[in-house]
Amino acid sequence: MTKVETIMLSIEEIPLANEKTILSEGLKNMDEAKLGIICIIDENKNLIGLLTDGDLRRKLMKLNKPMSAFFGEDIIKFSNKNPIFCKINDNLNDIVNVMIEKKIWDLPVVENNKLKGIIHLHDALNVLLKEHD
C-alpha cells in the first residue's frame, strides 16, 4: 500500500501565501511553480485557504469588475477556506479515487492542521500505474 507522503510535493516545492498576500503576487507564485494551486497558510503553517486557477476563474465570472481591479486585493478573499485535503498516511489509491470523483488535480496534504505538501494527480496516477505493471 503506497502512502501519500511517498509521492507528495513538499511544502518547499509548492506556491504558498499568507492571508495578506495580494492576488497578483499569489498568481505570480502559482505561475512560477507551474501549478494551478496556491496554499494559504498562517504563521504556524496551518492551512487556512486554498486558491486554484479554476476557483479564481469562477469567482471572476460571478463578479462584474474588470480583472485589474482584483489584483491588489488580498488573496484570502478569493480562496476556498474549507478545502478538501488528505493526510500523510492516507492510502494513495483511496486518495486518487477521491480526486477523480471530485475532479481535483491537486490536493493539500495536512497533518495536525499543518500543511505538509500537495499531491498532484498526474504523479499519483503514474505511481499507481507502475505498481500494476
PDB file of C-alpha atoms in Angstrom:
ATOM      1  CA  MET A   1       0.000   0.000   0.000  1.00  0.00           C
ATOM      2  CA  THR A   2       1.534   3.283  -1.123  1.00  0.00           C
ATOM      3  CA  LYS A   3       1.033   6.178   1.239  1.00  0.00           C
ATOM      4  CA  VAL A   4       0.506   9.777   0.254  1.00  0.00           C
ATOM      5  CA  GLU A   5       3.752  11.008   1.824  1.00  0.00           C
ATOM      6  CA  THR A   6       5.881   8.910  -0.535  1.00  0.00           C
ATOM      7  CA  ILE A   7       4.952  10.977  -3.588  1.00  0.00           C
ATOM      8  CA  MET A   8       3.697  14.328  -2.313  1.00  0.00           C
ATOM      9  CA  LEU A   9       5.381  17.550  -3.295  1.00  0.00           C
ATOM     10  CA  SER A  10       6.838  19.024  -0.116  1.00  0.00           C
ATOM     11  CA  ILE A  11       5.849  22.402   1.284  1.00  0.00           C
ATOM     12  CA  GLU A  12       9.136  23.798  -0.082  1.00  0.00           C
ATOM     13  CA  GLU A  13       8.120  22.830  -3.645  1.00  0.00           C
ATOM     14  CA  ILE A  14       4.672  24.435  -3.783  1.00  0.00           C
ATOM     15  CA  PRO A  15       3.394  28.002  -4.011  1.00  0.00           C
ATOM     16  CA  LEU A  16       2.439  29.487  -0.651  1.00  0.00           C
ATOM     17  CA  ALA A  17       0.795  32.687   0.503  1.00  0.00           C
ATOM     18  CA  ASN A  18      -0.407  34.215   3.723  1.00  0.00           C
ATOM     19  CA  GLU A  19      -3.727  35.974   4.199  1.00  0.00           C
ATOM     20  CA  LYS A  20      -2.197  39.388   3.396  1.00  0.00           C
ATOM     21  CA  THR A  21      -0.556  38.283   0.140  1.00  0.00           C
ATOM     22  CA  ILE A  22      -2.086  40.231  -2.721  1.00  0.00           C
ATOM     23  CA  LEU A  23      -3.698  38.303  -5.544  1.00  0.00           C
ATOM     24  CA  SER A  24      -1.190  39.377  -8.201  1.00  0.00           C
ATOM     25  CA  GLU A  25       1.718  38.076  -6.084  1.00  0.00           C
ATOM     26  CA  GLY A  26      -0.099  34.798  -5.443  1.00  0.00           C
ATOM     27  CA  LEU A  27      -0.771  34.321  -9.148  1.00  0.00           C
ATOM     28  CA  LYS A  28       2.885  35.021  -9.916  1.00  0.00           C
ATOM     29  CA  ASN A  29       3.899  32.331  -7.395  1.00  0.00           C
ATOM     30  CA  MET A  30       1.467  29.843  -8.961  1.00  0.00           C
ATOM     31  CA  ASP A  31       2.846  30.581 -12.416  1.00  0.00           C
ATOM     32  CA  GLU A  32       6.478  30.198 -11.333  1.00  0.00           C
ATOM     33  CA  ALA A  33       5.695  26.837  -9.708  1.00  0.00           C
ATOM     34  CA  LYS A  34       3.798  25.715 -12.824  1.00  0.00           C
ATOM     35  CA  LEU A  35       0.912  24.570 -10.635  1.00  0.00           C
ATOM     36  CA  GLY A  36      -2.711  25.685 -10.725  1.00  0.00           C
ATOM     37  CA  ILE A  37      -2.915  25.935  -6.952  1.00  0.00           C
ATOM     38  CA  ILE A  38      -1.644  28.084  -4.104  1.00  0.00           C
ATOM     39  CA  CYS A  39      -1.968  27.162  -0.441  1.00  0.00           C
ATOM     40  CA  ILE A  40      -2.643  29.929   2.043  1.00  0.00           C
ATOM     41  CA  ILE A  41      -1.110  29.317   5.451  1.00  0.00           C
ATOM     42  CA  ASP A  42      -0.853  31.176   8.733  1.00  0.00           C
ATOM     43  CA  GLU A  43       2.349  31.832  10.687  1.00  0.00           C
ATOM     44  CA  ASN A  44       2.180  28.292  12.143  1.00  0.00           C
ATOM     45  CA  LYS A  45       1.845  26.698   8.672  1.00  0.00           C
ATOM     46  CA  ASN A  46      -1.805  25.822   9.294  1.00  0.00           C
ATOM     47  CA  LEU A  47      -3.765  25.597   6.046  1.00  0.00           C
ATOM     48  CA  ILE A  48      -6.297  28.466   6.148  1.00  0.00           C
ATOM     49  CA  GLY A  49      -7.274  28.621   2.496  1.00  0.00           C
ATOM     50  CA  LEU A  50      -6.643  27.366  -0.990  1.00  0.00           C
ATOM     51  CA  LEU A  51      -6.938  29.007  -4.370  1.00  0.00           C
ATOM     52  CA  THR A  52      -6.917  27.193  -7.686  1.00  0.00           C
ATOM     53  CA  ASP A  53      -6.956  28.752 -11.106  1.00  0.00           C
ATOM     54  CA  GLY A  54     -10.436  27.253 -11.547  1.00  0.00           C
ATOM     55  CA  ASP A  55     -11.666  28.849  -8.295  1.00  0.00           C
ATOM     56  CA  LEU A  56     -10.367  32.201  -9.477  1.00  0.00           C
ATOM     57  CA  ARG A  57     -11.967  31.852 -12.911  1.00  0.00           C
ATOM     58  CA  ARG A  58     -15.348  31.013 -11.361  1.00  0.00           C
ATOM     59  CA  LYS A  59     -15.083  33.915  -8.894  1.00  0.00           C
ATOM     60  CA  LEU A  60     -14.217  36.391 -11.645  1.00  0.00           C
ATOM     61  CA  MET A  61     -17.163  35.239 -13.732  1.00  0.00           C
ATOM     62  CA  LYS A  62     -19.570  35.939 -10.847  1.00  0.00           C
ATOM     63  CA  LEU A  63     -18.286  39.445 -10.132  1.00  0.00           C
ATOM     64  CA  ASN A  64     -18.707  42.184 -12.649  1.00  0.00           C
ATOM     65  CA  LYS A  65     -15.468  44.098 -12.202  1.00  0.00           C
ATOM     66  CA  PRO A  66     -12.538  44.493 -14.529  1.00  0.00           C
ATOM     67  CA  MET A  67      -9.898  41.884 -13.793  1.00  0.00           C
ATOM     68  CA  SER A  68      -7.321  44.549 -12.986  1.00  0.00           C
ATOM     69  CA  ALA A  69      -9.480  45.656 -10.029  1.00  0.00           C
ATOM     70  CA  PHE A  70      -8.804  42.332  -8.276  1.00  0.00           C
ATOM     71  CA  PHE A  71      -5.014  42.172  -8.478  1.00  0.00           C
ATOM     72  CA  GLY A  72      -4.357  44.391  -5.442  1.00  0.00           C
ATOM     73  CA  GLU A  73      -6.803  42.590  -3.150  1.00  0.00           C
ATOM     74  CA  ASP A  74      -5.820  40.025  -0.506  1.00  0.00           C
ATOM     75  CA  ILE A  75      -5.709  36.501  -1.917  1.00  0.00           C
ATOM     76  CA  ILE A  76      -7.656  35.108   1.059  1.00  0.00           C
ATOM     77  CA  LYS A  77     -10.745  36.950  -0.220  1.00  0.00           C
ATOM     78  CA  PHE A  78     -10.846  34.681  -3.274  1.00  0.00           C
ATOM     79  CA  SER A  79      -9.835  31.443  -1.569  1.00  0.00           C
ATOM     80  CA  ASN A  80     -11.713  28.351  -0.517  1.00  0.00           C
ATOM     81  CA  LYS A  81     -11.472  28.482   3.275  1.00  0.00           C
ATOM     82  CA  ASN A  82     -12.676  24.885   3.748  1.00  0.00           C
ATOM     83  CA  PRO A  83     -10.681  22.900   1.203  1.00  0.00           C
ATOM     84  CA  ILE A  84     -10.673  19.147   0.866  1.00  0.00           C
ATOM     85  CA  PHE A  85      -7.345  17.696   1.997  1.00  0.00           C
ATOM     86  CA  CYS A  86      -5.713  14.380   2.801  1.00  0.00           C
ATOM     87  CA  LYS A  87      -3.243  13.163   5.408  1.00  0.00           C
ATOM     88  CA  ILE A  88       0.308  11.882   5.081  1.00  0.00           C
ATOM     89  CA  ASN A  89      -0.548   8.266   5.917  1.00  0.00           C
ATOM     90  CA  ASP A  90      -3.639   8.037   3.719  1.00  0.00           C
ATOM     91  CA  ASN A  91      -3.679   5.274   1.125  1.00  0.00           C
ATOM     92  CA  LEU A  92      -2.722   6.764  -2.239  1.00  0.00           C
ATOM     93  CA  ASN A  93      -5.233   4.615  -4.118  1.00  0.00           C
ATOM     94  CA  ASP A  94      -8.087   5.878  -1.929  1.00  0.00           C
ATOM     95  CA  ILE A  95      -6.987   9.488  -2.342  1.00  0.00           C
ATOM     96  CA  VAL A  96      -6.770   9.169  -6.124  1.00  0.00           C
ATOM     97  CA  ASN A  97     -10.338   7.868  -6.163  1.00  0.00           C
ATOM     98  CA  VAL A  98     -11.459  10.934  -4.179  1.00  0.00           C
ATOM     99  CA  MET A  99      -9.540  13.241  -6.526  1.00  0.00           C
ATOM    100  CA  ILE A 100     -11.137  11.660  -9.581  1.00  0.00           C
ATOM    101  CA  GLU A 101     -14.614  11.733  -8.063  1.00  0.00           C
ATOM    102  CA  LYS A 102     -14.299  15.392  -7.008  1.00  0.00           C
ATOM    103  CA  LYS A 103     -12.387  16.408 -10.175  1.00  0.00           C
ATOM    104  CA  ILE A 104      -9.397  17.669  -8.182  1.00  0.00           C
ATOM    105  CA  TRP A 105      -5.954  17.922  -9.808  1.00  0.00           C
ATOM    106  CA  ASP A 106      -4.024  18.955  -6.689  1.00  0.00           C
ATOM    107  CA  LEU A 107      -4.845  18.073  -3.096  1.00  0.00           C
ATOM    108  CA  PRO A 108      -3.217  19.542   0.022  1.00  0.00           C
ATOM    109  CA  VAL A 109      -1.610  17.135   2.478  1.00  0.00           C
ATOM    110  CA  VAL A 110      -2.182  18.163   6.093  1.00  0.00           C
ATOM    111  CA  GLU A 111      -1.009  16.617   9.344  1.00  0.00           C
ATOM    112  CA  ASN A 112      -2.087  18.006  12.733  1.00  0.00           C
ATOM    113  CA  ASN A 113      -3.570  21.028  10.906  1.00  0.00           C
ATOM    114  CA  LYS A 114      -0.160  21.848   9.382  1.00  0.00           C
ATOM    115  CA  LEU A 115       0.351  21.899   5.628  1.00  0.00           C
ATOM    116  CA  LYS A 116       2.960  19.327   4.614  1.00  0.00           C
ATOM    117  CA  GLY A 117       2.655  19.456   0.821  1.00  0.00           C
ATOM    118  CA  ILE A 118       0.321  18.564  -2.018  1.00  0.00           C
ATOM    119  CA  ILE A 119      -0.499  15.533  -4.115  1.00  0.00           C
ATOM    120  CA  HIS A 120      -0.626  16.108  -7.854  1.00  0.00           C
ATOM    121  CA  LEU A 121      -2.977  13.730  -9.675  1.00  0.00           C
ATOM    122  CA  HIS A 122      -0.552  13.010 -12.534  1.00  0.00           C
ATOM    123  CA  ASP A 123       2.201  11.973 -10.113  1.00  0.00           C
ATOM    124  CA  ALA A 124      -0.211   9.776  -8.154  1.00  0.00           C
ATOM    125  CA  LEU A 125      -1.547   8.039 -11.262  1.00  0.00           C
ATOM    126  CA  ASN A 126       1.993   7.389 -12.522  1.00  0.00           C
ATOM    127  CA  VAL A 127       2.890   5.655  -9.254  1.00  0.00           C
ATOM    128  CA  LEU A 128      -0.288   3.578  -9.221  1.00  0.00           C
ATOM    129  CA  LEU A 129       0.143   2.528 -12.866  1.00  0.00           C
ATOM    130  CA  LYS A 130       3.732   1.408 -12.176  1.00  0.00           C
ATOM    131  CA  GLU A 131       2.520  -0.650  -9.217  1.00  0.00           C
ATOM    132  CA  HIS A 132       0.192  -2.571 -11.548  1.00  0.00           C
ATOM    133  CA  ASP A 133       2.840  -3.335 -14.177  1.00  0.00           C
TER     134      ASP A 133
END
